mmCIF file of C-alpha atoms in Angstrom:
data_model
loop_
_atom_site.group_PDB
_atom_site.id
_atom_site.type_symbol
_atom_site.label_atom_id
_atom_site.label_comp_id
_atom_site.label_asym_id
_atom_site.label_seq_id
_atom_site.Cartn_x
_atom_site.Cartn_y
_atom_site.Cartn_z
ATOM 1 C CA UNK A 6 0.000 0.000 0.000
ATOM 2 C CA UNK A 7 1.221 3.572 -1.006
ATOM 3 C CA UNK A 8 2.608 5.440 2.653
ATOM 4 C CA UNK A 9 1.986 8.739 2.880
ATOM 5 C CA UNK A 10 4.805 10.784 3.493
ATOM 6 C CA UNK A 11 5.939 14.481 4.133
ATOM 7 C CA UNK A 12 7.612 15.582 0.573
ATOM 8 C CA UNK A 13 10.594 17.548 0.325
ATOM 9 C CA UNK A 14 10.404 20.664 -1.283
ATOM 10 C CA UNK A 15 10.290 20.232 -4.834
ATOM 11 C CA UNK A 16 12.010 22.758 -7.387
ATOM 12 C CA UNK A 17 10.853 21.786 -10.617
ATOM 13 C CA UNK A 18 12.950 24.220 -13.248
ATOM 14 C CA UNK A 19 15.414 26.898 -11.875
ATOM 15 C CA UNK A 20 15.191 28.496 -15.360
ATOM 16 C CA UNK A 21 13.768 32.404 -14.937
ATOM 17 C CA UNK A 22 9.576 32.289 -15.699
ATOM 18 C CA UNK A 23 8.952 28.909 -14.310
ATOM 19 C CA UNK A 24 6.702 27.932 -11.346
ATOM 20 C CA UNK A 25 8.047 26.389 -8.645
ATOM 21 C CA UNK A 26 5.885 24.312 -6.470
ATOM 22 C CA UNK A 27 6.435 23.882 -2.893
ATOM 23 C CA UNK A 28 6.607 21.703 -0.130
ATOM 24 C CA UNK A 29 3.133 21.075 2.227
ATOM 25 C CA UNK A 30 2.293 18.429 4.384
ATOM 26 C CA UNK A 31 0.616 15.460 3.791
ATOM 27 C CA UNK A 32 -2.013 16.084 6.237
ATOM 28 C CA UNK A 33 -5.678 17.635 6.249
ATOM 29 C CA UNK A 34 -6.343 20.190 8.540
ATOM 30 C CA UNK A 35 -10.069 20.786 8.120
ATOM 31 C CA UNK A 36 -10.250 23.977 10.072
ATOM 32 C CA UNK A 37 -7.106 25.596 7.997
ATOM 33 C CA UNK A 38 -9.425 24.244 4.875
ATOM 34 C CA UNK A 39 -12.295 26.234 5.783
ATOM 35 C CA UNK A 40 -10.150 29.358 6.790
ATOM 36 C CA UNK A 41 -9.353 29.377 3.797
ATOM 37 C CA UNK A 42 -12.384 28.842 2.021
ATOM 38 C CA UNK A 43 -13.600 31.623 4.239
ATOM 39 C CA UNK A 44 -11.025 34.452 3.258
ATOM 40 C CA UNK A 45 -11.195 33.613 -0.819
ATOM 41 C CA UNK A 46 -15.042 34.224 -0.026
ATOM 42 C CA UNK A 47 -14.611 36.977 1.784
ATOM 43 C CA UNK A 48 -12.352 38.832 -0.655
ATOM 44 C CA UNK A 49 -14.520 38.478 -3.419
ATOM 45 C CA UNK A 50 -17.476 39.808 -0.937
ATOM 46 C CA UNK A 51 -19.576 37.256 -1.109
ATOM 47 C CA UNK A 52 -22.191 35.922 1.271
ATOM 48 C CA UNK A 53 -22.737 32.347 1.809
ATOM 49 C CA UNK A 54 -26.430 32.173 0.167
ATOM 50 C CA UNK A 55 -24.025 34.037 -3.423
ATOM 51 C CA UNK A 56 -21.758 30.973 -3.045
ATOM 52 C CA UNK A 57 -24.688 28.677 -2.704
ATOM 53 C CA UNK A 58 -26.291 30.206 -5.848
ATOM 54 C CA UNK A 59 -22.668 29.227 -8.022
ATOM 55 C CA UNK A 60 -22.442 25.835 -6.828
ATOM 56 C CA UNK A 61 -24.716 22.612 -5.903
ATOM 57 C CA UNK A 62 -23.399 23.323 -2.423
ATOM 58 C CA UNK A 63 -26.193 24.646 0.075
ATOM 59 C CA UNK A 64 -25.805 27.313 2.723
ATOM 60 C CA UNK A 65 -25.473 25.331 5.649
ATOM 61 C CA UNK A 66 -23.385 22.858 4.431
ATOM 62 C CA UNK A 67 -21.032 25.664 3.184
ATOM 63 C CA UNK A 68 -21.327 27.120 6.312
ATOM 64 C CA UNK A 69 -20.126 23.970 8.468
ATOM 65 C CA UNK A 70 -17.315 23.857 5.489
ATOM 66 C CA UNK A 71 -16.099 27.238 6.673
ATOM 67 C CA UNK A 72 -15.859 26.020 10.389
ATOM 68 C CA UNK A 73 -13.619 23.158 9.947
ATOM 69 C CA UNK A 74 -16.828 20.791 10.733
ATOM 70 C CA UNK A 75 -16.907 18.914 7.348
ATOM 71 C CA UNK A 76 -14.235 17.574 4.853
ATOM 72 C CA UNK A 77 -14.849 18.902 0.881
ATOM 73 C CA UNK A 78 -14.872 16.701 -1.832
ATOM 74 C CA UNK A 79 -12.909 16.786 -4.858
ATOM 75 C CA UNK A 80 -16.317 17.835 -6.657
ATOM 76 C CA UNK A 81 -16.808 20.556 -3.947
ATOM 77 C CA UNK A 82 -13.174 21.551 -4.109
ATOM 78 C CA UNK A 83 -13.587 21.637 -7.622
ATOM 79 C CA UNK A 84 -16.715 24.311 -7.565
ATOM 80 C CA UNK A 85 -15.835 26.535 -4.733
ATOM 81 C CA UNK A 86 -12.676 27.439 -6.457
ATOM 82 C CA UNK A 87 -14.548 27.577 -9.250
ATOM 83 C CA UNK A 88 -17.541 30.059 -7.578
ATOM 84 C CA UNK A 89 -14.521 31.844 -5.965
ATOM 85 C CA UNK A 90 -12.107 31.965 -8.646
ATOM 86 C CA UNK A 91 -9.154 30.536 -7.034
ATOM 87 C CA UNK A 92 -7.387 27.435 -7.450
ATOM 88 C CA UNK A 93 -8.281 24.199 -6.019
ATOM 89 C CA UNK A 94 -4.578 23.760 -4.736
ATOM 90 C CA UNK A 95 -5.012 27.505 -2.693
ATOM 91 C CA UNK A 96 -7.825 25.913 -1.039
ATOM 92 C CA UNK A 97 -5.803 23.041 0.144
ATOM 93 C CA UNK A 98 -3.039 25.922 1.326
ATOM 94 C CA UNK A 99 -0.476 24.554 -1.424
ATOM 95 C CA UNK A 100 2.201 27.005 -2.285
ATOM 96 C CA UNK A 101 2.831 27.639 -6.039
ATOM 97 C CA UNK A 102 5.143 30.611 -6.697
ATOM 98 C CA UNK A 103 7.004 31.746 -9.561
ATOM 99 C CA UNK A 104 11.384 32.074 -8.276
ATOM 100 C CA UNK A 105 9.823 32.823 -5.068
ATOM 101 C CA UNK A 106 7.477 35.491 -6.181
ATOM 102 C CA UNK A 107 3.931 35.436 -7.206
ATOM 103 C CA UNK A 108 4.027 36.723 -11.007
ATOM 104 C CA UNK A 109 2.191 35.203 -13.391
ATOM 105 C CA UNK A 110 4.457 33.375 -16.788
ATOM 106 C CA UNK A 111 1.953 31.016 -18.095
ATOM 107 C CA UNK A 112 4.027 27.790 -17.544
ATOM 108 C CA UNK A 113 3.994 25.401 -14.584
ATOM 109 C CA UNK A 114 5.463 21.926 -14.713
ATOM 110 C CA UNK A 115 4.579 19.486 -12.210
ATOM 111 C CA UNK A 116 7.144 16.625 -10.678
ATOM 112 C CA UNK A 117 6.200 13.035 -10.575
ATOM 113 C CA UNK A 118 6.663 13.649 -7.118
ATOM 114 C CA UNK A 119 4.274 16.787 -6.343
ATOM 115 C CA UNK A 120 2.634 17.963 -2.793
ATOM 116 C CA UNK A 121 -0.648 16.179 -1.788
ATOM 117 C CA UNK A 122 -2.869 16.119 0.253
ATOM 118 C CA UNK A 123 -4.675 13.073 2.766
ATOM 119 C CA UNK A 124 -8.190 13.247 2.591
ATOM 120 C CA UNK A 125 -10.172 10.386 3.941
ATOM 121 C CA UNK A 126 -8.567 7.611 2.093
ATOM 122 C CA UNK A 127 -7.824 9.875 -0.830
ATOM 123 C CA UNK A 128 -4.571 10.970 -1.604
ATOM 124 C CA UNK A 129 -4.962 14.843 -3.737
ATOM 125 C CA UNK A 130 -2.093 16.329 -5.463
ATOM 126 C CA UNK A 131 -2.632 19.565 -7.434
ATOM 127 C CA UNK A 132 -1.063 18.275 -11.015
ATOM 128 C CA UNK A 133 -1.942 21.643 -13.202
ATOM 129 C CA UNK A 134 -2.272 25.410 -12.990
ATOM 130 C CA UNK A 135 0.198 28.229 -13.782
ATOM 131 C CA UNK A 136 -0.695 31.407 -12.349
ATOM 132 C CA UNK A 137 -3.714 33.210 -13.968
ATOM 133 C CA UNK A 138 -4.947 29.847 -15.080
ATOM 134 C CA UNK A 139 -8.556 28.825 -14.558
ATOM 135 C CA UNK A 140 -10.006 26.808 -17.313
ATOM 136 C CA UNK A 141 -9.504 23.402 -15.979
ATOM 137 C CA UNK A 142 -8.580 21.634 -12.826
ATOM 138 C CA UNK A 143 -5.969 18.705 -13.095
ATOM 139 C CA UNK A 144 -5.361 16.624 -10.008
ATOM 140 C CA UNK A 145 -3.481 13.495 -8.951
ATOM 141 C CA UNK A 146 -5.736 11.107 -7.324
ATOM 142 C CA UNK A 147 -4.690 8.644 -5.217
ATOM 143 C CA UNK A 148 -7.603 5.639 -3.614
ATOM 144 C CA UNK A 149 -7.098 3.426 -1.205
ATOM 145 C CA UNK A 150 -7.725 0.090 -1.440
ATOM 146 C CA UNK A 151 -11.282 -0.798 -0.086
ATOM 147 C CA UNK A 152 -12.006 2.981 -0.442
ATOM 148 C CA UNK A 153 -15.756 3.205 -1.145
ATOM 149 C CA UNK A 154 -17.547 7.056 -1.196
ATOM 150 C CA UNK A 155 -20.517 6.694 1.457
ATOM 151 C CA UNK A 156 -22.719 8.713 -1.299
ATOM 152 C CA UNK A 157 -22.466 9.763 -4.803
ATOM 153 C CA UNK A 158 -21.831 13.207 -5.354
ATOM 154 C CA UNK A 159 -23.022 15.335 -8.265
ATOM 155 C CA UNK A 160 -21.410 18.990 -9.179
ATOM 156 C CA UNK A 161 -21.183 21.043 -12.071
ATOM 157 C CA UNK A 162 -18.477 20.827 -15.342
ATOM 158 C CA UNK A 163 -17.291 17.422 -16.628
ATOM 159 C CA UNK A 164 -14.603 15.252 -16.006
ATOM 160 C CA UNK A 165 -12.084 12.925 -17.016
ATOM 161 C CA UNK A 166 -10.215 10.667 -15.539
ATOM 162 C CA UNK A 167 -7.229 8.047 -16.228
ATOM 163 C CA UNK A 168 -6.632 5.123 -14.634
ATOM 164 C CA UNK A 169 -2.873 5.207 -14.546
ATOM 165 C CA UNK A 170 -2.617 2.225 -12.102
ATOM 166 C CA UNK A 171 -4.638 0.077 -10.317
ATOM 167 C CA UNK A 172 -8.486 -0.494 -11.105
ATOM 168 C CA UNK A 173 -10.937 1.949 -10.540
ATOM 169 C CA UNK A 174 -14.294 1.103 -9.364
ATOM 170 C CA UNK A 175 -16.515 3.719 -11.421
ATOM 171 C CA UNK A 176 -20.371 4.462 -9.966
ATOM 172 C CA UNK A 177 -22.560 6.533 -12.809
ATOM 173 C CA UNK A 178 -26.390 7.381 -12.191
ATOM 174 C CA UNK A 179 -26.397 4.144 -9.783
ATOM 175 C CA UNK A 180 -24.133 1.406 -12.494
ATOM 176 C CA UNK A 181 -21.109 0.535 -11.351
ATOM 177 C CA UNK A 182 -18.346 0.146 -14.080
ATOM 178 C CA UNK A 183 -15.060 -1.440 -13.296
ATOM 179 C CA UNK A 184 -11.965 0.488 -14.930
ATOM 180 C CA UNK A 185 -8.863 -1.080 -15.744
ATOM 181 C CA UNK A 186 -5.303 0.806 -15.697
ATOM 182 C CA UNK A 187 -4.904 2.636 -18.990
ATOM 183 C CA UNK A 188 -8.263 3.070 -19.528
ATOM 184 C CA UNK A 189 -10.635 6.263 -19.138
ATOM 185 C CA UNK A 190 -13.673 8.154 -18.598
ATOM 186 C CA UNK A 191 -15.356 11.069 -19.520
ATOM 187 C CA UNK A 192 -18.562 12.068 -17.948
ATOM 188 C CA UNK A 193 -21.031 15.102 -16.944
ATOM 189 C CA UNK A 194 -20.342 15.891 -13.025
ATOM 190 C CA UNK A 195 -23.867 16.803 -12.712
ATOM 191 C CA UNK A 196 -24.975 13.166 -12.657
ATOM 192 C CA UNK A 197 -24.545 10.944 -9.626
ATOM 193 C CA UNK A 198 -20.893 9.367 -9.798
ATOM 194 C CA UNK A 199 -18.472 8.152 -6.697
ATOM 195 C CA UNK A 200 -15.120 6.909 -6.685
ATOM 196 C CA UNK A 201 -13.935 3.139 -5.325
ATOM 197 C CA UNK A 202 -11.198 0.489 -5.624
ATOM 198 C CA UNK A 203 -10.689 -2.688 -4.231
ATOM 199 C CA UNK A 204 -6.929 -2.687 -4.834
ATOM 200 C CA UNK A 205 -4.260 1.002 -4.534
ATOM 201 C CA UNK A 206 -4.982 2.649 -7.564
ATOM 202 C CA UNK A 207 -4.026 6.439 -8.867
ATOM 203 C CA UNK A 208 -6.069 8.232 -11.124
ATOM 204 C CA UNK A 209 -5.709 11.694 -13.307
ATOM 205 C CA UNK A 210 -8.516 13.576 -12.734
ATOM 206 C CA UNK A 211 -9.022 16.680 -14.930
ATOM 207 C CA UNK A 212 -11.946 18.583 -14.353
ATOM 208 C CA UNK A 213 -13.615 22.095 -16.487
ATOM 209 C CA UNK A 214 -16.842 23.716 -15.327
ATOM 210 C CA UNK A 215 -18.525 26.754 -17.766
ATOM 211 C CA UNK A 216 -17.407 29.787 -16.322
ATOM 212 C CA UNK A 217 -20.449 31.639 -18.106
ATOM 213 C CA UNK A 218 -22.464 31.526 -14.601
ATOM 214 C CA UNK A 219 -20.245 33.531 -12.866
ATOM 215 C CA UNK A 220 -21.546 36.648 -14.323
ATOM 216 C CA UNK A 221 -25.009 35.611 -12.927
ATOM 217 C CA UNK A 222 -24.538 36.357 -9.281
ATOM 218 C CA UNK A 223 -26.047 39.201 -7.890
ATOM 219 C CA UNK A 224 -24.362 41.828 -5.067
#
């Protein structure tokens, strides 16, 4: 079974223009989460029921989010940075910096060996976005063996993921498909999908949502 570990820092070009992604922990801290999730709200000046209206996430379970009381999804990662325009790896308080500053170049290459995060018995690494970038989300997924989600989730975009090793046990609108390594899928997030394996397996998840609604909220 993969171990979990505390990565060293990882410098991934030293050429001028590149990002640089550093070292986090391996460890959730739910109430840093939600601090977090809090503060990118709160500087776009947004109330809870505004985030509620950008995302299939209700009020109070945004609200117990904020307070460290629940642990996000990838799907509700995926649409709060989304709703707040920020990156899903700012919400989990990784560290992406251009030679130590925060300009944006348009470039960021990510090492085999890139932060992540424990959640549950999910292991999340951010695996794309260079500063300024928001059309898609690109994570490296790591399950568990055994891992099954208690419920499916539904959100909005589509995603894709790749079974890069492992075999992925694949729940859409209540049919379970079983996924071999080097296979993939493509499917609309706003049906009811969760995640499984019965042996370790690591996925590529990218993920794209239609930006269009943003300019539907209401101050």
């Amino acid at each position: 079974m993969t171990v979990l570990r505390h990565h060293p820092a990882v410098g991934l070009l030293d050429a001028s223009g590149v990002t640089t992604v550093r070292n986090v922990s391996a460890t959730v801290d739910l109430e840093a989460i939600g601090a977090r999730i809090r503060a990118a709200r709160e500087r776009k000046g947004f109330t809870l029921d505004q985030v509620s209206s950008l995302s299939s996430i209700s009020k109070a379970h945004l609200s117990r989010l904020e307070a460290g009381d629940r642990q996000a999804s990838i799907g509700t990662l995926v649409e709060l940075a989304d709703a707040l325009d920020v990156r899903v790896s700012a919400l989990l308080g990784e560290d992406t910096t251009v030679n130590g500053t925060s300009q944006p170049c348009g470039l960021a290459i990510y090492a085999a060996d890139a932060p992540s995060r424990a959640s549950g018995e999910l292991d999340i690494a951010a695996f794309g976005g260079f500063p300024g970038s928001r059309a898609l989300e690109a994570l490296r997924v790591h399950i568990s063996a055994g891992r099954r989600a208690r419920t499916p989730v539904t959100h909005r975009g589509e995603e894709w993921l790749y079974v890069v090793t492992g075999r992925l046990t694949f729940e859409f609108d209540a049919v379970s498909y079983d996924v071999p390594a080097g296979s993939a899928v493509h499917f609309d997030a706003t049906h009811p999908h969760r995640l499984g394996a019965d042996v370790d397996t690591e996925l590529l998840l990218v993920s794209a949502i239609d930006r269009a609604t943003l300019s539907q909220i209401r101050h």
